[in-house]
Tab-separated table of C-alpha atoms in Angstrom:
chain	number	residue	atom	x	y	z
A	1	UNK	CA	-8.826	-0.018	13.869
A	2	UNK	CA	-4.992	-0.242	14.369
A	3	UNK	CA	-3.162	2.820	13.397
A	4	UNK	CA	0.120	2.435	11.629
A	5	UNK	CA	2.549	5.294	12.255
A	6	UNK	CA	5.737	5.683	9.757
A	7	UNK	CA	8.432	7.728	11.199
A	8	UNK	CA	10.098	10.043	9.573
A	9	UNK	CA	7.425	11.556	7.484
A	10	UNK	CA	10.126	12.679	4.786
A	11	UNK	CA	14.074	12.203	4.565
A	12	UNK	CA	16.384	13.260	2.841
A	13	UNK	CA	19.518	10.947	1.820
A	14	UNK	CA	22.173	10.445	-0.584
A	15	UNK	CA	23.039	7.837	-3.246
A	16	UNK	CA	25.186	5.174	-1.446
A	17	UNK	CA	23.442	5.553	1.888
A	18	UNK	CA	21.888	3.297	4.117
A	19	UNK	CA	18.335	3.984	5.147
A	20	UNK	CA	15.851	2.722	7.501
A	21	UNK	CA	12.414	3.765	7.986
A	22	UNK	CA	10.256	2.855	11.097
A	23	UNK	CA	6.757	1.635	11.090
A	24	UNK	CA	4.719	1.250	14.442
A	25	UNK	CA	1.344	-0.055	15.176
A	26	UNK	CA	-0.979	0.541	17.690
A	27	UNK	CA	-1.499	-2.963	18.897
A	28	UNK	CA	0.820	-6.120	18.448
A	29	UNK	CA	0.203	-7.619	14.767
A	30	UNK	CA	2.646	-10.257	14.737
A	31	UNK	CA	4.721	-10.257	11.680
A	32	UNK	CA	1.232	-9.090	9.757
A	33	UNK	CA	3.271	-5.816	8.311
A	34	UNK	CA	4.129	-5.605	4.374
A	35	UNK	CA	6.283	-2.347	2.744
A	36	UNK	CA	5.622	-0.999	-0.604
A	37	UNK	CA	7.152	1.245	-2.683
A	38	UNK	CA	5.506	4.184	-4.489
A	39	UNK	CA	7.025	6.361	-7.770
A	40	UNK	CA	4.886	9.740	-8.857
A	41	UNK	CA	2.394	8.689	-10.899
A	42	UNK	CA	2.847	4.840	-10.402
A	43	UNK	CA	0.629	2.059	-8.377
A	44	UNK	CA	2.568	0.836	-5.579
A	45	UNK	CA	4.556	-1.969	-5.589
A	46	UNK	CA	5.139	-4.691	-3.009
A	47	UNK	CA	8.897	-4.672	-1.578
A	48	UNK	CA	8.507	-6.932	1.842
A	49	UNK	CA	5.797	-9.204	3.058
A	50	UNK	CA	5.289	-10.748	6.389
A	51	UNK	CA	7.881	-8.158	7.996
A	52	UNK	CA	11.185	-9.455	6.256
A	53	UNK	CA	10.471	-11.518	3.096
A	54	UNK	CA	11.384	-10.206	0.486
A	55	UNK	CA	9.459	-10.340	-2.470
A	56	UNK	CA	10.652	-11.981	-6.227
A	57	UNK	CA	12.388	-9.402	-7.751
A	58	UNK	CA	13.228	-6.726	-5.726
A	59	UNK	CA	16.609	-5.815	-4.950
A	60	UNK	CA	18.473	-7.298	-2.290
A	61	UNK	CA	19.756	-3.913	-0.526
A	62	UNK	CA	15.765	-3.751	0.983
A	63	UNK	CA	15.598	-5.757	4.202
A	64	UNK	CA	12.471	-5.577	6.634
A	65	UNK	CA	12.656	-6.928	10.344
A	66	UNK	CA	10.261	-6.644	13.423
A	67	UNK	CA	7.427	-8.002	15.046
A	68	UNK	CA	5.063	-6.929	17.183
A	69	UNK	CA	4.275	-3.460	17.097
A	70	UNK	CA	7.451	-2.103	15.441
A	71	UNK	CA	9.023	-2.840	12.189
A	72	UNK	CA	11.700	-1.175	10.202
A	73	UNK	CA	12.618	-1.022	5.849
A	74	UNK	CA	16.490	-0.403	5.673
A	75	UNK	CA	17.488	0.535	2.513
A	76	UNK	CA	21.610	-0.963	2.770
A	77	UNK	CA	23.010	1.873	-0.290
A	78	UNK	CA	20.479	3.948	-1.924
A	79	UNK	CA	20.223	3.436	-5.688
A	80	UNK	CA	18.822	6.713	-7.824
A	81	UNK	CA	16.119	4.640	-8.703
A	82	UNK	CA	15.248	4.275	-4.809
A	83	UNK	CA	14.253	7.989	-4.161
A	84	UNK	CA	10.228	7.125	-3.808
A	85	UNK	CA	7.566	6.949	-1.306
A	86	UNK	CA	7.271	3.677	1.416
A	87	UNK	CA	4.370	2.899	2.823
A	88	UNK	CA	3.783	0.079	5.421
A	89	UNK	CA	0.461	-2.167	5.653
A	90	UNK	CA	-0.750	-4.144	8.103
A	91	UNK	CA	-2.817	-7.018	7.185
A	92	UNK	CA	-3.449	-8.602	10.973
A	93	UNK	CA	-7.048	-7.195	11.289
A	94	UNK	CA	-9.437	-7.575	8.460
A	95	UNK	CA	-9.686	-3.723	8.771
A	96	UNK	CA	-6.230	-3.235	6.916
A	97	UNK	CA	-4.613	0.040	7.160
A	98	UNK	CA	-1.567	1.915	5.799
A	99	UNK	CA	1.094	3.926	7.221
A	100	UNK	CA	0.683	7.277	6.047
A	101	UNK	CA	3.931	7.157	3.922
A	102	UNK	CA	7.982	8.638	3.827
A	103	UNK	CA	9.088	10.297	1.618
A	104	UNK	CA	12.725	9.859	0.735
A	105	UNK	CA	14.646	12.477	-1.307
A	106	UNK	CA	17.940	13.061	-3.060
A	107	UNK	CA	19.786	15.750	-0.976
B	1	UNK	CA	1.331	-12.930	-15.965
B	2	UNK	CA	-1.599	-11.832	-13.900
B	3	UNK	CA	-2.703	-8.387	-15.006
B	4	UNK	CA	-5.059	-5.680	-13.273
B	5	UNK	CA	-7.280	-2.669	-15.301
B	6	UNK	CA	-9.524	-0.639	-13.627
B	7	UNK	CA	-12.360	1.202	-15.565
B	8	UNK	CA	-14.922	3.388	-15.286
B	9	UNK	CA	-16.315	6.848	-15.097
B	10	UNK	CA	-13.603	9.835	-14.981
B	11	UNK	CA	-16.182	12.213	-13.597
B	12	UNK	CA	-19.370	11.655	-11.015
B	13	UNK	CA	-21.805	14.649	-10.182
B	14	UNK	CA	-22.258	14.972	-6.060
B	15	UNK	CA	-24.641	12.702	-4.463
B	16	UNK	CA	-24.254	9.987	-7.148
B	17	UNK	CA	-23.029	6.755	-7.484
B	18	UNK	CA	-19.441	5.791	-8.366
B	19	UNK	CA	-18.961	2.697	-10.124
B	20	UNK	CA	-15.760	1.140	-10.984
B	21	UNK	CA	-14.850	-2.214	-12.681
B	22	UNK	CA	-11.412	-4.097	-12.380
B	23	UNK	CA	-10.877	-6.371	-14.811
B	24	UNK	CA	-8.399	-9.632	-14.079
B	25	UNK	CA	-6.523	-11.050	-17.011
B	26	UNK	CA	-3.617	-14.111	-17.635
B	27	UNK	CA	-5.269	-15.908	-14.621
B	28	UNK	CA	-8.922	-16.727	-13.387
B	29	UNK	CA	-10.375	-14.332	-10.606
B	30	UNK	CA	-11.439	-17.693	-8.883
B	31	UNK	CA	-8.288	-19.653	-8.490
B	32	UNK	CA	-5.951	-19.333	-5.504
B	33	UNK	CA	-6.712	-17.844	-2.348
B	34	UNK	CA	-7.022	-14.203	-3.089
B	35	UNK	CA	-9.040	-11.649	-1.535
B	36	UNK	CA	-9.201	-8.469	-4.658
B	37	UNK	CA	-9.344	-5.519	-2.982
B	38	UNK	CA	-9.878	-1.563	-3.602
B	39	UNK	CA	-7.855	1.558	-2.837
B	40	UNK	CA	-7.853	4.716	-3.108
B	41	UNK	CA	-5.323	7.725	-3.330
B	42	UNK	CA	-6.389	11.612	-3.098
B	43	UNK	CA	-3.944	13.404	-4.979
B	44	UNK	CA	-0.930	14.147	-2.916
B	45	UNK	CA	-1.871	11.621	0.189
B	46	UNK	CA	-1.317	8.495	1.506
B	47	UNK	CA	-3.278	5.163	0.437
B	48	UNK	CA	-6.342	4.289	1.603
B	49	UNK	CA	-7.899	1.015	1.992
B	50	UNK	CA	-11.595	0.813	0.402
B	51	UNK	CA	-12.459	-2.890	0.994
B	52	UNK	CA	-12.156	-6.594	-0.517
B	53	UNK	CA	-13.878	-9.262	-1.671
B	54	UNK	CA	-13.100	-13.174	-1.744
B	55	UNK	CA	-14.518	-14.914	-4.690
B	56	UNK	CA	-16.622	-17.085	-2.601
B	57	UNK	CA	-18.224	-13.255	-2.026
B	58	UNK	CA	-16.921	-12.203	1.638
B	59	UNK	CA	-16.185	-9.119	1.989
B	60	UNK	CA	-14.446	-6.804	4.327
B	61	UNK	CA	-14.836	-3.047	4.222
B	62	UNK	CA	-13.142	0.467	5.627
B	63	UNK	CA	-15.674	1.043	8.639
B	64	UNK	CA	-15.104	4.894	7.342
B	65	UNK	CA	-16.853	4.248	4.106
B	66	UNK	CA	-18.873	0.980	4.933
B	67	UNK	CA	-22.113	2.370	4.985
B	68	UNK	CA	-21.375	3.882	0.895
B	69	UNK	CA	-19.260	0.637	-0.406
B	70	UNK	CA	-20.201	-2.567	-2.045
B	71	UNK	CA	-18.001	-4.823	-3.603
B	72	UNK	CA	-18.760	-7.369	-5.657
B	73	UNK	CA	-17.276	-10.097	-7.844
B	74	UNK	CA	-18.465	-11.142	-11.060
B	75	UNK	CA	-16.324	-14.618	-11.922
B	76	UNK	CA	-17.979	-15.335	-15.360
B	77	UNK	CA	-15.994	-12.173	-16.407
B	78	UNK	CA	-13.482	-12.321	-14.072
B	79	UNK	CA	-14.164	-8.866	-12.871
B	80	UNK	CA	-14.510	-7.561	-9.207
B	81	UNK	CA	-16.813	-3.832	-9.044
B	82	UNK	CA	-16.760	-1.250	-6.145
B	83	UNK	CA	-19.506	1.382	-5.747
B	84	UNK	CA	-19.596	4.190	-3.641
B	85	UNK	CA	-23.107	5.862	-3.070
B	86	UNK	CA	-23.486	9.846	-2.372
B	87	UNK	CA	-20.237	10.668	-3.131
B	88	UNK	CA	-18.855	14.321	-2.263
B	89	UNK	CA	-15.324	16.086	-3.591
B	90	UNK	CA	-13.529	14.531	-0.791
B	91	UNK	CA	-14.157	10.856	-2.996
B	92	UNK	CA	-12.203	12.376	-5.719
B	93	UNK	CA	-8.992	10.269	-5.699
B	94	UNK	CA	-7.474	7.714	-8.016
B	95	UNK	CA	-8.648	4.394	-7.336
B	96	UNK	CA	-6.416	1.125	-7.830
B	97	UNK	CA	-7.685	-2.426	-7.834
B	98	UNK	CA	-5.276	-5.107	-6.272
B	99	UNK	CA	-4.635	-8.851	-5.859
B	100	UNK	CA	-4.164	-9.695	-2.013
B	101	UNK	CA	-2.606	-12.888	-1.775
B	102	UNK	CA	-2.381	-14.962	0.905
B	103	UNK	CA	1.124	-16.535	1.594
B	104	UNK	CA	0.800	-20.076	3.402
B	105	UNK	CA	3.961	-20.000	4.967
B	106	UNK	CA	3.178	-16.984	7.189
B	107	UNK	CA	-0.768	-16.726	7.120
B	108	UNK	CA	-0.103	-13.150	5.659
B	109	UNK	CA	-2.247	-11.236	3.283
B	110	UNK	CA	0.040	-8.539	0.856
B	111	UNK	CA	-1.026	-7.573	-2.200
B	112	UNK	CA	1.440	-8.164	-4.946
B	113	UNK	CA	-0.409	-6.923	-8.314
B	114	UNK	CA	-1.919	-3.512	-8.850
B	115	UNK	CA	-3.667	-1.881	-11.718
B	116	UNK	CA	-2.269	1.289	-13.126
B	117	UNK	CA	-5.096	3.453	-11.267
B	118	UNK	CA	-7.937	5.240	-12.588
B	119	UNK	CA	-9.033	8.672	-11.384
B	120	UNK	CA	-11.854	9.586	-10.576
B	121	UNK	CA	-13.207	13.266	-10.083
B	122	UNK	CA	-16.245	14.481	-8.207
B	123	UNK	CA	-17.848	17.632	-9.849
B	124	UNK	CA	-21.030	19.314	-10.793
């Protein structure tokens, strides 16, 4: 199976801040790599597909880039509403698998 | 509008047989190309991926769980199901149903509607 890694785990940031998480996979998967967005209590909910489109509807301070085996979500100024958990996906193998998730939190 | 709702048991004794439904409405299950997938959330961790079905009936599954999952797709009710056989505590989680669409432009899979969750407890 490929193993997605996120880096950091958890993070703590302030409203107006830029953000970026880091997603890397254990083998190339092309631009195979979608981010979604998690509240407590909430299903998850697509942000980026296919590395750096973004999806109808979201915000346009979420940006994805990468290929390959590592990928990044910046966040450009963090909105209250954006304190959440991101995971990333890859969907190259038919075997998909998640990052296991960061955490972002108002410090 | 294309909708998700998962249903089903709350609570499944050890060794049994958990069962849940997801139920697709404001589009038909068999239009599109869409795989509908499971997954599943123990409380405070990460997501993991269960399995999908297409509606022509391939599937793909976790290799962790294959041997316990079957997915299936009922179109007349357009309604996928997921059972997992001798289930233990470590099964409890809430389960989500999703739409993974298929984007021609860059041959990617994402899945961009989820049900609300349902969870699911494993207890005596």
């Amino acid at each position: 199976d490929i193993q997605m890694t996120q880096s950091p785990s958890s993070l703590s940031a302030s409203v107006g801040d830029r953000v970026t998480i880091t997603c890397r996979a254990s083998q190339s998967i092309s631009s195979y790599l979608n981010w979604y967005q998690q509240k407590p209590g909430k299903a998850p909910k697509l942000l980026i597909y296919a590395a750096s489109s973004l999806q109808s509807g979201v915000p346009s301070r979420f940006s994805g880039s990468g290929s390959g085996t590592d990928f990044t979500l910046t966040i450009s100024s963090l909105q209250p509403e954006d304190f959440a958990t991101y995971y990333c996906q890859q969907s190259y193998s038919t075997r998909v698998t998640f990052g296991q998730g960061t955490r972002l939190e108002i410090k | 509008q294309v909708q998700l709702q998962e249903s089903g048991p709350g609570l499944v004794k050890p060794s049994q047989t958990l069962s849940l439904t997801c139920t697709v409405s404001g589009g038909s299950i068999s239009s599109g190309s869409y795989y509908w997938s499971w997954i599943r959330q123990p409380a405070g961790k990460g997501l993991e991926w269960i399995g999908r079905i297409y509606t022509s009936g391939s599937t793909n599954y976790n290799p962790s769980l294959k041997s316990r999952v079957t997915i299936s797709v009922d179109t007349s009710k357009n309604q996928f199901s997921l059972k997992l056989s001798s289930v233990t505590a470590a099964d409890t989680a809430v389960y989500y149903c999703a739409r993974d669409r298929y984007d021609i432009l860059t041959g990617n899979y994402y899945m961009d509607v989820w049900g609300k969750g349902t969870t699911v407890t494993v207890s005596s």
